[in-house]
């Protein structure tokens, strides 16, 4: 393929001939050839007669390059049937260098580190204050709902109860059952070495009731409902629906946030009871099939293994976890601004953060229970 | 097609159905080169569906749609991609990609189709911004930071970036104040004459219609009545008469012709 342009002439009289494809498709070659033009003085005659289907972009690039190389003094004339859009382009602001589109120049070295650390700290401080503010507002609205029943938004509450609770039943039941079977199976292999097979019952009951039932439920709910809360509220935020509610004098916290959190607070303990029951059933089934411990013996042993507090020590955690998941999900949803990418990012943050907070809270409960001997 | 050699778009006997409801029933439409063709019609008459069908985003339930003499539905995948690149589209709400800056939005089709240097991309971005009258500092902004008028212009800049000969505009002036809308009309007329564009626009804005369009197509009874503006104004069909001679139309008409 021939070069799209060639230059001849001498000293102060130049002739630039364009030929071949000058459409946008040939932009890369045109740009390369233009870059090869030297700095010129005097008069230049630009001959378009050989250029096929000249495009707007290439014409613009040519004008920009001619302006750059002829900055000192170059008198350009266009001959040979220049394209109609040439006049338009010449009238636009003279094509100069575009200012760099991104990348603010940030300070480097120690100064840069301090700069970033400072910005980060301020951002974290602001985020903490905003989160605390959100928590406060939710608590305030919750207090209001206790005295004014309409603020409770029962229809919305029921809908969320169905979506976060009822529809979660199959997956919670299945996972609790399977995990408990796995724990019983692995535990039995170890305990059989000491001839202590029967302690599988203790292992399953205590681990399921104290920890695993509620923790598994919380993680499943965080994955299902935490993400759904963030995404639903986030899309409403993107559509200005939240602003619309505010402008109509309605409180989005009361309308959107509180029903979701309350629904979780109600659904989580119920799901935990289900997970506990399925976990015990799984353990019992494995004991009967694998260890020849009949149902009756399993339940006798279960009664001995349980202390009165075992069930409640797990159950108390459920509403706490529910509040954490609900708060994080709705808060992240409310934070969505501007773009679809923000929505995806904050939905992910909602799930990761709520699972992290649930596990952190679980650790604190464990320490607390040991201290008070619960 | 000797009798209509310059037809850019030719729709024949288009049928569109949603379940039992027939929206277009044997619709015919011809858009000729270098004209600005306005499509109007009541809400629910299928203006946007028609646009989407012409663009090839929706398969017609009957009839054919040809752009530059080629039928989208019968083309191979690569032929279809080439055809799609030959026209530019702006959607009603701009449909700028919200996670990209204006500059990145404009560069998106360029990057996808050509291997260009960053310098060239910046150069072309500057060109497209200048063409639609956006200041250079709009380049680094995200769509959410732009006003409604700027979003419309940025969407137009993106639609122009592949240098199409044919431009589709869906409600280009909706949601703009009269001054911005008038400026947009001016811009459109200017680009139309300077860049030899053929424009098809769906609009409810009678001012825009009177100021810019050479021919108008009205969607009534599942078909399209297309004529020059004068022809449409004297059309006896009751809905068309009401549309162009109603209270809101008179002002626009006076302003343009009076």
XYZ file of C-alpha atoms in Angstrom:
632
model
C 0.000 0.000 0.000
C 1.352 3.428 -0.962
C 1.825 6.183 1.545
C -1.292 8.373 1.814
C 0.696 11.544 1.160
C 3.935 12.818 -0.275
C 5.633 16.136 -0.067
C 7.791 17.808 -2.672
C 9.103 21.296 -3.307
C 11.912 23.332 -1.895
C 12.646 26.197 0.470
C 9.494 28.282 0.581
C 7.233 26.580 -1.910
C 5.769 23.174 -1.042
C 3.272 20.821 -2.531
C 1.551 18.147 -0.459
C -0.234 15.490 -2.492
C -2.795 13.259 -0.815
C -3.707 9.983 -2.400
C -5.262 6.633 -1.668
C -7.832 5.951 1.051
C -8.356 8.974 3.285
C -11.357 7.598 5.179
C -11.428 6.949 8.907
C -10.514 3.315 8.235
C -7.037 4.394 7.087
C -6.549 6.681 10.085
C -3.601 4.758 11.537
C -1.450 4.996 8.357
C -2.462 8.615 7.827
C -1.447 9.472 11.365
C 1.934 7.780 10.862
C 2.647 9.662 7.612
C 1.541 12.960 9.104
C 3.937 12.454 12.001
C 6.760 12.210 9.438
C 6.172 15.703 8.024
C 9.017 18.131 8.829
C 8.625 21.700 10.014
C 7.839 23.937 7.068
C 7.970 27.601 6.159
C 6.553 29.526 3.252
C 3.618 28.423 1.130
C 2.089 24.960 0.993
C -0.411 23.808 -1.523
C -2.407 20.805 -0.402
C -3.723 18.772 -3.307
C -6.813 16.682 -2.531
C -7.412 15.396 -6.054
C -6.002 11.924 -5.317
C -7.688 11.439 -1.911
C -10.512 8.925 -1.939
C -13.544 9.461 0.314
C -11.787 11.838 2.718
C -13.146 11.445 6.224
C -13.675 14.061 8.886
C -11.207 12.578 11.374
C -8.303 12.324 8.894
C -8.985 15.856 7.642
C -8.928 17.072 11.220
C -5.651 15.255 11.866
C -4.133 16.826 8.751
C -5.196 20.313 9.844
C -3.834 19.695 13.330
C -0.480 18.519 11.951
C -0.237 21.407 9.487
C -0.964 23.842 12.319
C 1.775 22.222 14.405
C 4.509 22.103 11.747
C 3.691 25.470 10.276
C 3.326 27.284 13.565
C 5.997 29.822 12.588
C 4.796 30.884 9.166
C 3.144 28.611 6.672
C 0.495 29.685 4.249
C -1.666 26.674 3.383
C -3.985 26.566 0.388
C -6.237 23.617 -0.390
C -6.652 22.697 -4.046
C -7.967 19.801 -6.099
C -11.471 19.598 -4.681
C -11.082 19.577 -0.891
C -13.935 17.848 0.995
C -16.967 19.921 1.907
C -16.386 19.540 5.634
C -12.946 21.186 5.385
C -14.428 24.656 5.837
C -16.385 23.506 8.889
C -13.287 22.028 10.479
C -11.217 25.143 9.776
C -13.835 27.234 11.538
C -13.766 25.100 14.680
C -11.295 25.964 17.386
C -7.813 25.441 15.911
C -6.974 21.820 16.588
C -4.350 21.854 19.287
C -3.195 19.226 21.692
C -5.951 17.827 23.861
C -5.341 18.249 27.531
C -4.580 14.854 29.092
C -7.862 13.174 29.841
C -7.077 11.443 33.058
C -4.277 11.198 35.585
C -4.035 14.255 37.760
C -0.383 14.622 38.569
C -0.078 13.446 42.163
C 2.970 14.251 44.307
C 5.627 11.563 44.431
C 7.842 10.003 47.140
C 7.367 10.634 50.863
C 5.146 13.571 50.116
C 2.994 11.355 47.917
C 2.648 8.705 50.606
C 1.696 11.312 53.190
C -0.726 12.828 50.697
C -2.445 9.521 50.015
C -2.450 8.542 53.691
C -4.017 11.864 54.567
C -6.709 11.580 51.900
C -7.371 8.001 52.934
C -7.705 8.926 56.610
C -10.086 11.760 55.857
C -12.150 9.475 53.614
C -12.264 6.774 56.289
C -13.260 9.304 58.941
C -16.053 10.615 56.734
C -17.208 7.065 55.935
C -17.310 6.187 59.656
C -19.308 9.321 60.422
C -21.733 8.623 57.568
C -22.238 5.007 58.680
C -22.850 6.092 62.265
C -25.296 8.699 61.037
C -27.161 6.086 59.014
C -27.317 3.740 62.011
C -28.647 6.581 64.134
C -31.343 7.459 61.652
C -32.474 3.838 61.385
C -32.688 3.564 65.180
C -34.623 6.833 65.349
C -37.122 5.690 62.721
C -37.386 2.346 64.487
C -38.222 4.139 67.737
C -40.838 6.166 65.925
C -42.355 3.019 64.447
C -42.921 1.690 67.973
C -45.275 4.556 68.735
C -46.783 5.067 65.282
C -47.909 1.802 63.785
C -48.219 3.203 60.259
C -44.457 3.769 60.185
C -44.038 0.029 60.483
C -45.148 -0.482 56.849
C -46.637 -3.905 57.374
C -47.292 -4.818 53.689
C -43.715 -4.071 52.794
C -42.515 -5.955 55.864
C -44.514 -9.020 54.829
C -43.135 -8.929 51.320
C -39.568 -8.824 52.575
C -40.319 -11.497 55.135
C -41.398 -13.712 52.270
C -38.420 -12.852 50.078
C -35.724 -13.100 52.727
C -37.283 -15.807 54.870
C -39.663 -18.143 53.092
C -37.755 -18.360 49.839
C -34.524 -19.078 51.747
C -35.959 -22.180 53.421
C -34.817 -24.826 50.895
C -31.225 -23.665 50.593
C -30.771 -23.097 54.349
C -32.244 -26.517 55.138
C -30.122 -28.294 52.566
C -26.839 -26.664 53.523
C -27.360 -27.107 57.276
C -28.198 -30.768 56.713
C -25.161 -31.446 54.516
C -22.629 -29.600 56.661
C -23.844 -31.428 59.749
C -23.517 -34.777 57.951
C -19.958 -33.871 56.991
C -19.025 -32.852 60.541
C -20.563 -36.027 61.974
C -18.849 -38.209 59.404
C -15.381 -36.719 59.926
C -15.854 -36.562 63.695
C -16.933 -40.190 63.882
C -13.761 -41.342 62.146
C -11.591 -39.587 64.725
C -13.673 -40.568 67.754
C -13.888 -44.218 66.678
C -10.159 -44.537 67.386
C -10.899 -44.063 71.079
C -14.043 -46.164 70.929
C -15.918 -42.972 71.729
C -18.345 -43.087 68.774
C -21.237 -41.990 70.921
C -19.626 -38.579 71.452
C -20.426 -37.796 67.825
C -23.797 -36.816 69.203
C -22.206 -34.253 71.514
C -20.036 -32.969 68.697
C -22.953 -32.476 66.318
C -25.407 -31.037 68.807
C -23.086 -28.536 70.387
C -21.434 -27.371 67.179
C -24.726 -27.053 65.305
C -26.720 -25.376 68.061
C -24.028 -23.029 69.347
C -22.265 -22.053 66.142
C -22.956 -23.620 62.836
C -26.715 -23.296 62.577
C -26.753 -19.569 63.067
C -23.475 -18.842 61.289
C -24.403 -20.776 58.146
C -27.799 -19.126 58.075
C -26.214 -15.702 58.432
C -23.763 -16.322 55.610
C -26.483 -17.615 53.274
C -28.754 -14.717 54.143
C -25.912 -12.228 53.635
C -25.288 -13.681 50.190
C -28.960 -13.760 49.202
C -30.613 -10.840 50.922
C -27.693 -8.529 51.704
C -26.842 -8.341 48.024
C -30.504 -8.002 47.035
C -30.988 -5.084 49.457
C -27.950 -3.255 48.129
C -28.890 -3.849 44.498
C -32.595 -2.925 44.879
C -31.956 0.267 46.786
C -28.976 1.070 44.558
C -31.050 0.905 41.371
C -33.717 3.077 43.000
C -30.984 5.520 43.892
C -29.752 5.556 40.259
C -33.307 6.218 39.022
C -33.692 9.123 41.456
C -36.528 7.175 43.100
C -35.103 7.814 46.561
C -34.982 11.557 45.881
C -38.541 11.345 44.564
C -39.679 9.724 47.828
C -37.920 12.422 49.851
C -39.472 15.133 47.695
C -42.925 13.660 48.342
C -42.272 13.976 52.048
C -41.671 10.298 52.655
C -38.754 8.966 54.580
C -36.801 6.401 52.534
C -35.398 4.929 55.731
C -38.900 4.256 56.994
C -40.124 3.054 53.618
C -37.201 1.010 52.335
C -34.633 0.381 55.028
C -36.600 -0.422 58.159
C -38.941 -3.033 56.625
C -35.948 -4.878 55.214
C -34.022 -4.892 58.478
C -37.081 -5.839 60.532
C -37.932 -8.616 58.106
C -34.448 -10.000 58.535
C -34.643 -9.706 62.323
C -37.810 -11.800 62.251
C -36.695 -14.250 59.558
C -33.189 -14.984 60.815
C -34.146 -16.639 64.136
C -36.781 -18.735 62.358
C -34.306 -19.802 59.706
C -31.815 -20.584 62.469
C -34.321 -22.889 64.187
C -34.788 -24.626 60.856
C -31.029 -24.898 60.334
C -30.608 -26.292 63.862
C -33.318 -28.892 63.298
C -31.959 -29.936 59.927
C -28.441 -30.084 61.349
C -29.542 -32.390 64.163
C -31.473 -34.513 61.670
C -28.386 -34.787 59.492
C -26.242 -35.830 62.429
C -28.867 -38.311 63.589
C -29.233 -39.821 60.141
C -25.502 -40.299 59.751
C -25.252 -41.776 63.257
C -28.006 -44.258 62.448
C -26.687 -45.291 59.053
C -22.956 -45.168 59.596
C -22.391 -45.712 63.312
C -25.336 -47.957 64.163
C -26.536 -45.566 66.822
C -30.330 -45.906 66.744
C -32.592 -42.810 66.800
C -33.704 -43.426 70.366
C -30.189 -43.625 71.685
C -29.234 -40.519 69.675
C -31.995 -38.536 71.346
C -31.208 -39.827 74.827
C -27.599 -38.826 74.373
C -28.686 -35.507 72.914
C -30.573 -34.645 76.070
C -27.499 -35.390 78.190
C -25.197 -33.375 75.927
C -27.383 -30.287 75.962
C -27.218 -27.772 78.718
C -30.204 -25.419 79.035
C -28.212 -22.611 77.499
C -26.864 -24.397 74.399
C -29.835 -23.609 72.176
C -30.188 -20.025 73.339
C -26.492 -19.253 73.032
C -26.846 -19.760 69.306
C -30.268 -18.242 68.981
C -29.402 -14.937 70.659
C -26.907 -14.243 67.905
C -29.488 -14.530 65.112
C -31.160 -11.120 65.475
C -27.777 -9.444 65.997
C -26.465 -10.925 62.775
C -29.714 -9.944 61.064
C -29.269 -6.301 62.051
C -25.665 -6.331 60.819
C -26.584 -7.832 57.434
C -29.602 -5.605 56.967
C -27.761 -2.440 57.950
C -24.772 -3.072 55.700
C -26.908 -4.097 52.711
C -29.271 -1.135 52.863
C -26.499 1.340 53.717
C -24.381 0.297 50.746
C -27.445 0.492 48.518
C -28.122 4.062 49.673
C -24.515 4.960 48.869
C -24.842 4.107 45.162
C -24.358 7.214 43.043
C -23.951 7.898 39.384
C -22.966 4.692 37.664
C -23.689 1.043 37.049
C -20.163 0.177 38.122
C -20.762 1.765 41.539
C -23.818 -0.444 41.907
C -21.813 -3.595 41.261
C -18.981 -2.525 43.508
C -21.210 -1.589 46.427
C -23.254 -4.778 46.122
C -20.036 -6.767 46.411
C -18.901 -4.605 49.328
C -22.245 -5.196 51.031
C -21.877 -8.983 50.927
C -18.202 -9.126 51.855
C -18.574 -6.626 54.663
C -21.666 -8.187 56.167
C -20.051 -11.638 56.211
C -16.947 -10.134 57.802
C -18.993 -8.311 60.445
C -21.025 -11.452 61.176
C -17.867 -13.463 61.804
C -16.344 -10.681 63.878
C -19.505 -10.496 65.978
C -19.461 -14.272 66.329
C -15.930 -14.113 67.706
C -16.969 -11.453 70.207
C -19.914 -13.626 71.292
C -17.547 -16.568 71.778
C -15.288 -14.520 74.068
C -18.293 -13.117 75.907
C -19.820 -16.560 76.472
C -16.542 -17.870 77.902
C -16.257 -14.870 80.243
C -19.786 -15.188 81.596
C -19.734 -18.999 81.397
C -22.900 -19.151 79.286
C -34.517 0.466 -7.757
C -34.419 3.093 -10.486
C -37.405 5.153 -9.342
C -35.951 5.865 -5.896
C -32.225 5.546 -6.373
C -31.284 7.681 -3.390
C -33.417 5.823 -0.832
C -31.305 5.289 2.286
C -33.937 3.453 4.272
C -36.751 1.464 2.736
C -39.319 -0.299 4.894
C -41.912 -2.429 3.151
C -45.034 -3.910 4.673
C -43.662 -3.928 8.223
C -45.765 -5.838 10.744
C -45.102 -5.644 14.465
C -47.087 -7.626 16.991
C -47.019 -7.880 20.757
C -49.134 -10.890 21.568
C -52.578 -10.188 20.157
C -51.909 -6.486 19.722
C -50.771 -5.370 16.260
C -48.754 -2.173 16.453
C -47.632 -1.822 12.830
C -49.826 -3.299 10.152
C -48.187 -3.114 6.742
C -46.128 -0.003 7.359
C -44.183 1.485 4.425
C -41.461 4.072 4.772
C -38.784 5.549 2.530
C -36.110 7.916 3.735
C -34.084 9.578 0.992
C -30.517 10.725 1.056
C -29.692 14.097 2.684
C -33.085 14.632 4.210
C -34.081 15.108 7.801
C -37.024 12.828 8.338
C -39.148 13.306 11.439
C -41.274 10.501 12.861
C -44.206 11.527 15.031
C -47.122 9.669 16.493
C -49.184 9.334 19.634
C -47.930 7.506 22.683
C -48.153 3.772 22.121
C -48.189 3.938 18.321
C -44.802 2.245 18.223
C -42.363 5.020 17.323
C -39.553 3.626 19.413
C -40.339 0.071 18.302
C -40.150 1.220 14.687
C -36.779 2.817 15.345
C -35.512 -0.320 17.055
C -36.735 -2.448 14.154
C -35.001 -0.236 11.587
C -31.827 -0.426 13.667
C -32.034 -4.214 13.594
C -32.427 -4.508 17.367
C -35.785 -6.184 16.880
C -36.817 -8.704 14.294
C -39.905 -7.673 12.313
C -42.943 -9.963 12.495
C -43.473 -9.353 8.811
C -42.130 -7.207 5.986
C -38.592 -6.058 5.211
C -36.289 -3.289 6.345
C -33.438 -2.170 4.099
C -30.700 0.284 4.971
C -28.473 1.372 2.073
C -30.240 -1.311 0.066
C -29.308 -4.161 2.362
C -31.676 -6.180 4.509
C -30.377 -6.478 8.064
C -32.161 -9.754 8.731
C -30.694 -11.575 5.732
C -27.109 -10.384 6.222
C -24.318 -12.509 7.619
C -22.863 -11.606 10.991
C -19.936 -9.659 9.534
C -22.124 -7.951 6.965
C -24.440 -6.899 9.735
C -21.564 -5.461 11.757
C -20.395 -3.426 8.777
C -23.909 -2.131 8.225
C -24.321 -1.213 11.887
C -21.083 0.796 11.738
C -22.452 2.847 8.856
C -24.987 4.641 11.009
C -24.945 6.508 14.305
C -27.644 6.411 16.958
C -28.504 8.516 19.980
C -30.958 7.112 22.475
C -33.568 9.043 24.359
C -31.678 9.246 27.647
C -28.280 9.473 26.024
C -27.350 5.904 26.964
C -23.801 6.987 27.665
C -21.898 4.248 29.477
C -22.057 5.528 33.032
C -18.737 4.106 34.196
C -16.779 5.773 31.388
C -15.904 9.445 30.937
C -17.297 11.383 28.001
C -13.958 11.003 26.210
C -13.920 7.257 26.812
C -17.509 7.024 25.589
C -16.589 8.765 22.349
C -13.471 6.631 21.949
C -15.295 3.376 22.627
C -16.456 2.667 19.039
C -13.158 3.972 17.653
C -11.091 1.653 19.849
C -13.372 -1.234 18.978
C -13.038 -0.773 15.232
C -9.594 0.700 14.558
C -6.121 0.284 15.983
C -5.333 3.927 16.727
C -2.697 5.567 18.885
C -3.719 7.382 22.069
C -2.652 10.634 20.428
C -4.982 10.040 17.491
C -7.831 9.024 19.778
C -7.424 12.235 21.778
C -7.327 14.218 18.552
C -10.553 12.641 17.289
C -12.213 13.079 20.674
C -11.358 16.769 20.530
C -12.855 16.930 17.053
C -16.108 15.273 18.041
C -16.474 17.456 21.130
C -15.855 20.548 19.011
C -18.361 19.374 16.372
C -21.172 19.123 18.903
C -20.111 22.268 20.715
C -18.958 20.791 23.988
C -16.062 22.479 25.799
C -12.818 20.457 25.985
C -13.094 20.117 29.767
C -16.253 18.018 29.313
C -13.993 15.201 28.114
C -12.892 14.143 31.574
C -16.382 14.266 33.092
C -18.582 11.287 33.797
C -22.115 11.216 32.354
C -23.626 11.751 35.798
C -21.768 15.064 36.085
C -23.294 16.472 32.898
C -26.457 18.511 32.459
C -29.265 17.125 30.294
C -28.260 19.202 27.283
C -24.637 18.155 27.586
C -25.643 14.484 27.778
C -27.572 14.874 24.500
C -24.560 16.518 22.888
C -22.134 13.939 24.232
C -24.392 11.162 22.912
C -24.384 12.898 19.527
C -20.584 13.144 19.660
C -20.391 9.411 20.286
C -22.837 8.710 17.455
C -20.726 10.856 15.103
C -17.404 9.297 16.068
C -17.489 6.647 13.330
C -18.387 9.311 10.745
C -21.737 7.837 9.755
C -23.704 9.030 6.744
C -26.939 8.185 8.485
C -27.967 9.358 11.931
C -30.863 8.148 14.078
C -32.019 10.398 16.890
C -34.600 9.308 19.456
C -36.204 12.360 21.068
C -33.062 14.481 20.716
C -34.546 17.560 22.382
C -36.814 16.016 25.018
C -36.083 17.339 28.472
C -34.153 20.347 27.206
C -35.077 23.937 27.884
C -36.260 25.847 24.779
C -32.926 27.649 24.384
C -30.886 24.437 24.568
C -33.385 22.714 22.293
C -33.136 25.534 19.757
C -29.347 25.345 19.972
C -29.567 21.606 19.361
C -31.767 22.229 16.303
C -29.199 24.693 14.981
C -26.411 22.212 15.591
C -28.326 19.486 13.820
C -29.048 21.663 10.770
C -25.429 22.773 10.687
C -24.055 19.238 10.840
C -26.680 18.095 8.348
C -25.524 20.559 5.703
C -21.810 20.455 6.487
C -21.417 16.699 6.865
C -24.012 15.624 4.287
C -25.900 13.586 6.845
C -29.194 11.836 6.442
C -31.106 12.124 9.695
C -34.059 10.148 11.005
C -35.499 11.422 14.243
C -38.343 10.494 16.501
C -39.619 13.597 18.215
C -42.567 15.116 20.004
C -41.050 18.552 19.865
C -43.041 20.446 17.257
C -40.555 23.313 17.254
C -37.780 20.939 16.301
C -40.015 19.337 13.722
C -40.908 22.628 12.044
C -37.382 23.978 12.162
C -35.397 20.995 10.972
C -37.395 18.363 9.101
C -37.768 18.200 5.308
C -40.302 15.433 5.496
C -42.458 14.043 8.240
C -43.897 10.599 8.800
C -46.932 10.285 11.044
C -47.769 6.934 12.608
C -51.531 6.476 12.497
C -53.626 3.299 12.435
C -50.530 1.092 12.287
C -49.288 2.709 9.089
C -47.136 5.662 8.209
C -48.344 8.725 6.391
C -45.250 10.473 5.092
C -45.197 13.737 3.248
C -43.524 17.116 3.195
C -44.324 19.367 6.130
C -46.801 21.360 4.027
C -48.461 18.178 2.807
C -48.820 16.853 6.323
C -50.231 20.158 7.572
C -53.058 19.957 5.057
C -53.731 16.255 5.635
C -57.398 15.726 6.517
C -56.868 12.736 8.856
C -58.455 13.793 12.170
C -55.566 12.727 14.404
C -52.961 14.385 12.154
C -55.064 17.516 11.998
C -55.412 17.611 15.765
C -51.679 16.982 16.222
C -50.532 19.753 13.907
C -53.330 22.227 14.507
C -53.917 21.745 18.221
C -53.291 24.470 20.765
C -49.662 23.562 21.250
C -48.942 23.250 17.555
C -50.156 26.694 16.589
C -47.471 28.494 18.531
C -44.698 26.473 16.985
C -46.132 26.984 13.531
C -46.535 30.750 13.934
C -42.995 31.038 15.171
C -41.584 29.264 12.138
C -43.834 30.350 9.317
C -45.449 33.514 10.641
